[in-house]
């Protein structure tokens, strides 16, 4: 169970515990053998060197008495130590020998109980059965081995309502807001410790984001069938082990879970409702996950038609850019079928660092638009600040250095400013897509009569940049709207 179903760090913790016990057992045996050997050598030495003269006998008799007395005390200590070792585990002795325990009164035996989970019971039933441990709110637990303490803590303490999804290395925490997040224990694209699902995965759309997602799914051992409107984009992934689907309907019909990531609401609808589209491949039990950034009305309509055919639907737009997609560090915002969300856990861990479950269909679309509204407005403000520095005779590089030393410092700020300073607008997040998201976010505000003046102002600047033929450049090319 430990080696197959548990994560890498869990295995390392168990190995550390076992190694600790082996060493402690080895020290006990070595100490016992050494004591016996010393006693034997001393006795034989005394027999060989025993003198005949009376004076020598009396002199050595006094010395021999001292030796025997010392040996007697030594044997008592060894015997006492052996009896303690016979009744207590190495971890118990290590605790009692720790200098941090000196001067403390012993705790009552009834207090030394372990709040056991099923995992801990399995481990504690072996050589650690004598170990007693009690966490208290007022006093931190002190152990001889901090690694072992961390292992126990990870198995017994629950900061929120947490549970483990079956055989998947993830953490699901429900917070008071009602949202749920799945987080990989490590950066999964780096350590490769994911247990891939045995379900067949389909993926439709191999753009800037989709390409990185599919690459990471394949790296982590998933079985993936791909389709793209321009078929030549599939060639690289077929070389990496992906299968080719001729139409969206074919991919959906041959796969258990099909993901899609396309550019806008129109493309998302055409993919599902168009000729040879997703809907034609849907039958009871088939799963569809739309990762496109679209409005809530669009995703609700798609969910209804998928479910009407007996399918299962999840929306899961992603926050990030091409680099984060390639690195498997996206943030996934999901809503819809909760069971499907959990079925996608290994996929989400392969493609992202965190995912959130936000409830009913439409919530993820709204949240994604708000996130991108903030990001797009911030990018426009950065461009505005850099151009104002330039026209007032200030160094743009110095402005960036100052910002990087302040509270606004971030990877996003630094990368986008570097793009502007170097004149490199190779797309990492298309300008036309951030403008689309601003437009949809403003419409979301209009629908609930909520003012969005900052987003509206930023949207106008992006529209100006699009008029200057910057649509297919990175969003940082909004800078050019200020200098023309």
JSON list of N, CA and C in Angstrom, two decimals, residues 230-270:
[
{"chain": "A", "resi": 230, "resn": "UNK", "atom": "N", "xyz": [-6.38, 22.88, -37.33]},
{"chain": "A", "resi": 230, "resn": "UNK", "atom": "CA", "xyz": [-5.29, 22.71, -38.29]},
{"chain": "A", "resi": 230, "resn": "UNK", "atom": "C", "xyz": [-4.51, 21.46, -37.88]},
{"chain": "A", "resi": 231, "resn": "UNK", "atom": "N", "xyz": [-4.68, 20.40, -38.65]},
{"chain": "A", "resi": 231, "resn": "UNK", "atom": "CA", "xyz": [-4.22, 19.06, -38.25]},
{"chain": "A", "resi": 231, "resn": "UNK", "atom": "C", "xyz": [-2.71, 18.98, -38.05]},
{"chain": "A", "resi": 232, "resn": "UNK", "atom": "N", "xyz": [-1.94, 19.81, -38.76]},
{"chain": "A", "resi": 232, "resn": "UNK", "atom": "CA", "xyz": [-0.48, 19.69, -38.65]},
{"chain": "A", "resi": 232, "resn": "UNK", "atom": "C", "xyz": [0.03, 19.98, -37.24]},
{"chain": "A", "resi": 233, "resn": "UNK", "atom": "N", "xyz": [-0.74, 20.71, -36.44]},
{"chain": "A", "resi": 233, "resn": "UNK", "atom": "CA", "xyz": [-0.32, 20.98, -35.06]},
{"chain": "A", "resi": 233, "resn": "UNK", "atom": "C", "xyz": [-0.31, 19.70, -34.21]},
{"chain": "A", "resi": 234, "resn": "UNK", "atom": "N", "xyz": [-1.01, 18.68, -34.67]},
{"chain": "A", "resi": 234, "resn": "UNK", "atom": "CA", "xyz": [-1.06, 17.42, -33.92]},
{"chain": "A", "resi": 234, "resn": "UNK", "atom": "C", "xyz": [0.19, 16.58, -34.10]},
{"chain": "A", "resi": 235, "resn": "UNK", "atom": "N", "xyz": [0.97, 16.83, -35.14]},
{"chain": "A", "resi": 235, "resn": "UNK", "atom": "CA", "xyz": [2.09, 15.95, -35.49]},
{"chain": "A", "resi": 235, "resn": "UNK", "atom": "C", "xyz": [3.09, 15.79, -34.34]},
{"chain": "A", "resi": 236, "resn": "UNK", "atom": "N", "xyz": [3.45, 16.90, -33.72]},
{"chain": "A", "resi": 236, "resn": "UNK", "atom": "CA", "xyz": [4.44, 16.84, -32.64]},
{"chain": "A", "resi": 236, "resn": "UNK", "atom": "C", "xyz": [3.96, 15.96, -31.50]},
{"chain": "A", "resi": 237, "resn": "UNK", "atom": "N", "xyz": [2.69, 16.04, -31.17]},
{"chain": "A", "resi": 237, "resn": "UNK", "atom": "CA", "xyz": [2.16, 15.28, -30.04]},
{"chain": "A", "resi": 237, "resn": "UNK", "atom": "C", "xyz": [1.98, 13.80, -30.38]},
{"chain": "A", "resi": 238, "resn": "UNK", "atom": "N", "xyz": [1.73, 13.53, -31.65]},
{"chain": "A", "resi": 238, "resn": "UNK", "atom": "CA", "xyz": [1.67, 12.13, -32.09]},
{"chain": "A", "resi": 238, "resn": "UNK", "atom": "C", "xyz": [3.05, 11.49, -31.93]},
{"chain": "A", "resi": 239, "resn": "UNK", "atom": "N", "xyz": [4.10, 12.26, -32.23]},
{"chain": "A", "resi": 239, "resn": "UNK", "atom": "CA", "xyz": [5.47, 11.77, -32.04]},
{"chain": "A", "resi": 239, "resn": "UNK", "atom": "C", "xyz": [5.76, 11.51, -30.56]},
{"chain": "A", "resi": 240, "resn": "UNK", "atom": "N", "xyz": [5.11, 12.26, -29.68]},
{"chain": "A", "resi": 240, "resn": "UNK", "atom": "CA", "xyz": [5.32, 12.08, -28.24]},
{"chain": "A", "resi": 240, "resn": "UNK", "atom": "C", "xyz": [4.45, 10.97, -27.65]},
{"chain": "A", "resi": 241, "resn": "UNK", "atom": "N", "xyz": [3.59, 10.37, -28.49]},
{"chain": "A", "resi": 241, "resn": "UNK", "atom": "CA", "xyz": [2.79, 9.25, -28.01]},
{"chain": "A", "resi": 241, "resn": "UNK", "atom": "C", "xyz": [1.30, 9.45, -28.03]},
{"chain": "A", "resi": 242, "resn": "UNK", "atom": "N", "xyz": [0.83, 10.62, -28.48]},
{"chain": "A", "resi": 242, "resn": "UNK", "atom": "CA", "xyz": [-0.61, 10.86, -28.54]},
{"chain": "A", "resi": 242, "resn": "UNK", "atom": "C", "xyz": [-1.22, 10.15, -29.75]},
{"chain": "A", "resi": 243, "resn": "UNK", "atom": "N", "xyz": [-2.53, 9.95, -29.67]},
{"chain": "A", "resi": 243, "resn": "UNK", "atom": "CA", "xyz": [-3.27, 9.38, -30.79]},
{"chain": "A", "resi": 243, "resn": "UNK", "atom": "C", "xyz": [-4.00, 10.51, -31.52]},
{"chain": "A", "resi": 244, "resn": "UNK", "atom": "N", "xyz": [-4.30, 10.30, -32.78]},
{"chain": "A", "resi": 244, "resn": "UNK", "atom": "CA", "xyz": [-4.95, 11.34, -33.59]},
{"chain": "A", "resi": 244, "resn": "UNK", "atom": "C", "xyz": [-6.42, 11.04, -33.74]},
{"chain": "A", "resi": 245, "resn": "UNK", "atom": "N", "xyz": [-7.25, 12.05, -33.45]},
{"chain": "A", "resi": 245, "resn": "UNK", "atom": "CA", "xyz": [-8.68, 11.96, -33.71]},
{"chain": "A", "resi": 245, "resn": "UNK", "atom": "C", "xyz": [-9.02, 12.76, -34.94]},
{"chain": "A", "resi": 246, "resn": "UNK", "atom": "N", "xyz": [-9.87, 12.20, -35.80]},
{"chain": "A", "resi": 246, "resn": "UNK", "atom": "CA", "xyz": [-10.17, 12.89, -37.07]},
{"chain": "A", "resi": 246, "resn": "UNK", "atom": "C", "xyz": [-11.19, 14.01, -36.89]},
{"chain": "A", "resi": 247, "resn": "UNK", "atom": "N", "xyz": [-12.10, 13.85, -35.93]},
{"chain": "A", "resi": 247, "resn": "UNK", "atom": "CA", "xyz": [-13.11, 14.88, -35.66]},
{"chain": "A", "resi": 247, "resn": "UNK", "atom": "C", "xyz": [-13.35, 14.98, -34.16]},
{"chain": "A", "resi": 248, "resn": "UNK", "atom": "N", "xyz": [-13.91, 16.10, -33.68]},
{"chain": "A", "resi": 248, "resn": "UNK", "atom": "CA", "xyz": [-14.25, 16.19, -32.26]},
{"chain": "A", "resi": 248, "resn": "UNK", "atom": "C", "xyz": [-15.20, 15.06, -31.83]},
{"chain": "A", "resi": 249, "resn": "UNK", "atom": "N", "xyz": [-16.17, 14.71, -32.68]},
{"chain": "A", "resi": 249, "resn": "UNK", "atom": "CA", "xyz": [-17.11, 13.65, -32.34]},
{"chain": "A", "resi": 249, "resn": "UNK", "atom": "C", "xyz": [-16.39, 12.32, -32.15]},
{"chain": "A", "resi": 250, "resn": "UNK", "atom": "N", "xyz": [-15.42, 12.04, -32.99]},
{"chain": "A", "resi": 250, "resn": "UNK", "atom": "CA", "xyz": [-14.67, 10.79, -32.86]},
{"chain": "A", "resi": 250, "resn": "UNK", "atom": "C", "xyz": [-13.87, 10.75, -31.57]},
{"chain": "A", "resi": 251, "resn": "UNK", "atom": "N", "xyz": [-13.25, 11.87, -31.22]},
{"chain": "A", "resi": 251, "resn": "UNK", "atom": "CA", "xyz": [-12.46, 11.92, -29.98]},
{"chain": "A", "resi": 251, "resn": "UNK", "atom": "C", "xyz": [-13.35, 11.66, -28.77]},
{"chain": "A", "resi": 252, "resn": "UNK", "atom": "N", "xyz": [-14.50, 12.33, -28.73]},
{"chain": "A", "resi": 252, "resn": "UNK", "atom": "CA", "xyz": [-15.42, 12.17, -27.60]},
{"chain": "A", "resi": 252, "resn": "UNK", "atom": "C", "xyz": [-15.93, 10.75, -27.51]},
{"chain": "A", "resi": 253, "resn": "UNK", "atom": "N", "xyz": [-16.25, 10.14, -28.64]},
{"chain": "A", "resi": 253, "resn": "UNK", "atom": "CA", "xyz": [-16.83, 8.80, -28.63]},
{"chain": "A", "resi": 253, "resn": "UNK", "atom": "C", "xyz": [-15.83, 7.73, -28.22]},
{"chain": "A", "resi": 254, "resn": "UNK", "atom": "N", "xyz": [-14.54, 7.98, -28.44]},
{"chain": "A", "resi": 254, "resn": "UNK", "atom": "CA", "xyz": [-13.52, 6.98, -28.12]},
{"chain": "A", "resi": 254, "resn": "UNK", "atom": "C", "xyz": [-12.83, 7.23, -26.78]},
{"chain": "A", "resi": 255, "resn": "UNK", "atom": "N", "xyz": [-13.09, 8.37, -26.15]},
{"chain": "A", "resi": 255, "resn": "UNK", "atom": "CA", "xyz": [-12.42, 8.71, -24.89]},
{"chain": "A", "resi": 255, "resn": "UNK", "atom": "C", "xyz": [-13.43, 8.78, -23.75]},
{"chain": "A", "resi": 256, "resn": "UNK", "atom": "N", "xyz": [-12.92, 8.62, -22.53]},
{"chain": "A", "resi": 256, "resn": "UNK", "atom": "CA", "xyz": [-13.78, 8.71, -21.34]},
{"chain": "A", "resi": 256, "resn": "UNK", "atom": "C", "xyz": [-14.02, 10.16, -20.93]},
{"chain": "A", "resi": 257, "resn": "UNK", "atom": "N", "xyz": [-12.93, 10.95, -20.95]},
{"chain": "A", "resi": 257, "resn": "UNK", "atom": "CA", "xyz": [-13.01, 12.38, -20.58]},
{"chain": "A", "resi": 257, "resn": "UNK", "atom": "C", "xyz": [-12.37, 13.18, -21.70]},
{"chain": "A", "resi": 258, "resn": "UNK", "atom": "N", "xyz": [-13.09, 14.14, -22.25]},
{"chain": "A", "resi": 258, "resn": "UNK", "atom": "CA", "xyz": [-12.55, 14.99, -23.31]},
{"chain": "A", "resi": 258, "resn": "UNK", "atom": "C", "xyz": [-12.46, 16.42, -22.83]},
{"chain": "A", "resi": 259, "resn": "UNK", "atom": "N", "xyz": [-11.26, 17.01, -22.94]},
{"chain": "A", "resi": 259, "resn": "UNK", "atom": "CA", "xyz": [-11.02, 18.41, -22.59]},
{"chain": "A", "resi": 259, "resn": "UNK", "atom": "C", "xyz": [-11.03, 19.23, -23.88]},
{"chain": "A", "resi": 260, "resn": "UNK", "atom": "N", "xyz": [-11.42, 20.51, -23.78]},
{"chain": "A", "resi": 260, "resn": "UNK", "atom": "CA", "xyz": [-11.36, 21.42, -24.92]},
{"chain": "A", "resi": 260, "resn": "UNK", "atom": "C", "xyz": [-10.87, 22.78, -24.44]},
{"chain": "A", "resi": 261, "resn": "UNK", "atom": "N", "xyz": [-10.03, 23.41, -25.26]},
{"chain": "A", "resi": 261, "resn": "UNK", "atom": "CA", "xyz": [-9.53, 24.75, -24.93]},
{"chain": "A", "resi": 261, "resn": "UNK", "atom": "C", "xyz": [-9.44, 25.55, -26.22]},
{"chain": "A", "resi": 262, "resn": "UNK", "atom": "N", "xyz": [-10.44, 26.41, -26.44]},
{"chain": "A", "resi": 262, "resn": "UNK", "atom": "CA", "xyz": [-10.47, 27.21, -27.66]},
{"chain": "A", "resi": 262, "resn": "UNK", "atom": "C", "xyz": [-10.57, 28.69, -27.31]},
{"chain": "A", "resi": 263, "resn": "UNK", "atom": "N", "xyz": [-10.64, 29.54, -28.34]},
{"chain": "A", "resi": 263, "resn": "UNK", "atom": "CA", "xyz": [-10.36, 30.96, -28.16]},
{"chain": "A", "resi": 263, "resn": "UNK", "atom": "C", "xyz": [-11.47, 31.81, -27.55]},
{"chain": "A", "resi": 264, "resn": "UNK", "atom": "N", "xyz": [-12.73, 31.56, -27.93]},
{"chain": "A", "resi": 264, "resn": "UNK", "atom": "CA", "xyz": [-13.79, 32.48, -27.52]},
{"chain": "A", "resi": 264, "resn": "UNK", "atom": "C", "xyz": [-15.15, 31.77, -27.52]},
{"chain": "A", "resi": 265, "resn": "UNK", "atom": "N", "xyz": [-16.22, 32.46, -27.12]},
{"chain": "A", "resi": 265, "resn": "UNK", "atom": "CA", "xyz": [-17.54, 31.83, -27.05]},
{"chain": "A", "resi": 265, "resn": "UNK", "atom": "C", "xyz": [-17.99, 31.21, -28.37]},
{"chain": "A", "resi": 266, "resn": "UNK", "atom": "N", "xyz": [-17.76, 31.90, -29.48]},
{"chain": "A", "resi": 266, "resn": "UNK", "atom": "CA", "xyz": [-18.19, 31.37, -30.78]},
{"chain": "A", "resi": 266, "resn": "UNK", "atom": "C", "xyz": [-17.49, 30.06, -31.10]},
{"chain": "A", "resi": 267, "resn": "UNK", "atom": "N", "xyz": [-16.18, 30.03, -30.87]},
{"chain": "A", "resi": 267, "resn": "UNK", "atom": "CA", "xyz": [-15.41, 28.81, -31.15]},
{"chain": "A", "resi": 267, "resn": "UNK", "atom": "C", "xyz": [-15.85, 27.67, -30.24]},
{"chain": "A", "resi": 268, "resn": "UNK", "atom": "N", "xyz": [-16.16, 27.99, -28.97]},
{"chain": "A", "resi": 268, "resn": "UNK", "atom": "CA", "xyz": [-16.61, 26.97, -28.03]},
{"chain": "A", "resi": 268, "resn": "UNK", "atom": "C", "xyz": [-17.95, 26.36, -28.46]},
{"chain": "A", "resi": 269, "resn": "UNK", "atom": "N", "xyz": [-18.87, 27.20, -28.93]},
{"chain": "A", "resi": 269, "resn": "UNK", "atom": "CA", "xyz": [-20.17, 26.70, -29.40]},
{"chain": "A", "resi": 269, "resn": "UNK", "atom": "C", "xyz": [-20.03, 25.89, -30.68]},
{"chain": "A", "resi": 270, "resn": "UNK", "atom": "N", "xyz": [-19.23, 26.39, -31.62]},
{"chain": "A", "resi": 270, "resn": "UNK", "atom": "CA", "xyz": [-19.04, 25.68, -32.88]},
{"chain": "A", "resi": 270, "resn": "UNK", "atom": "C", "xyz": [-18.44, 24.30, -32.64]}
]
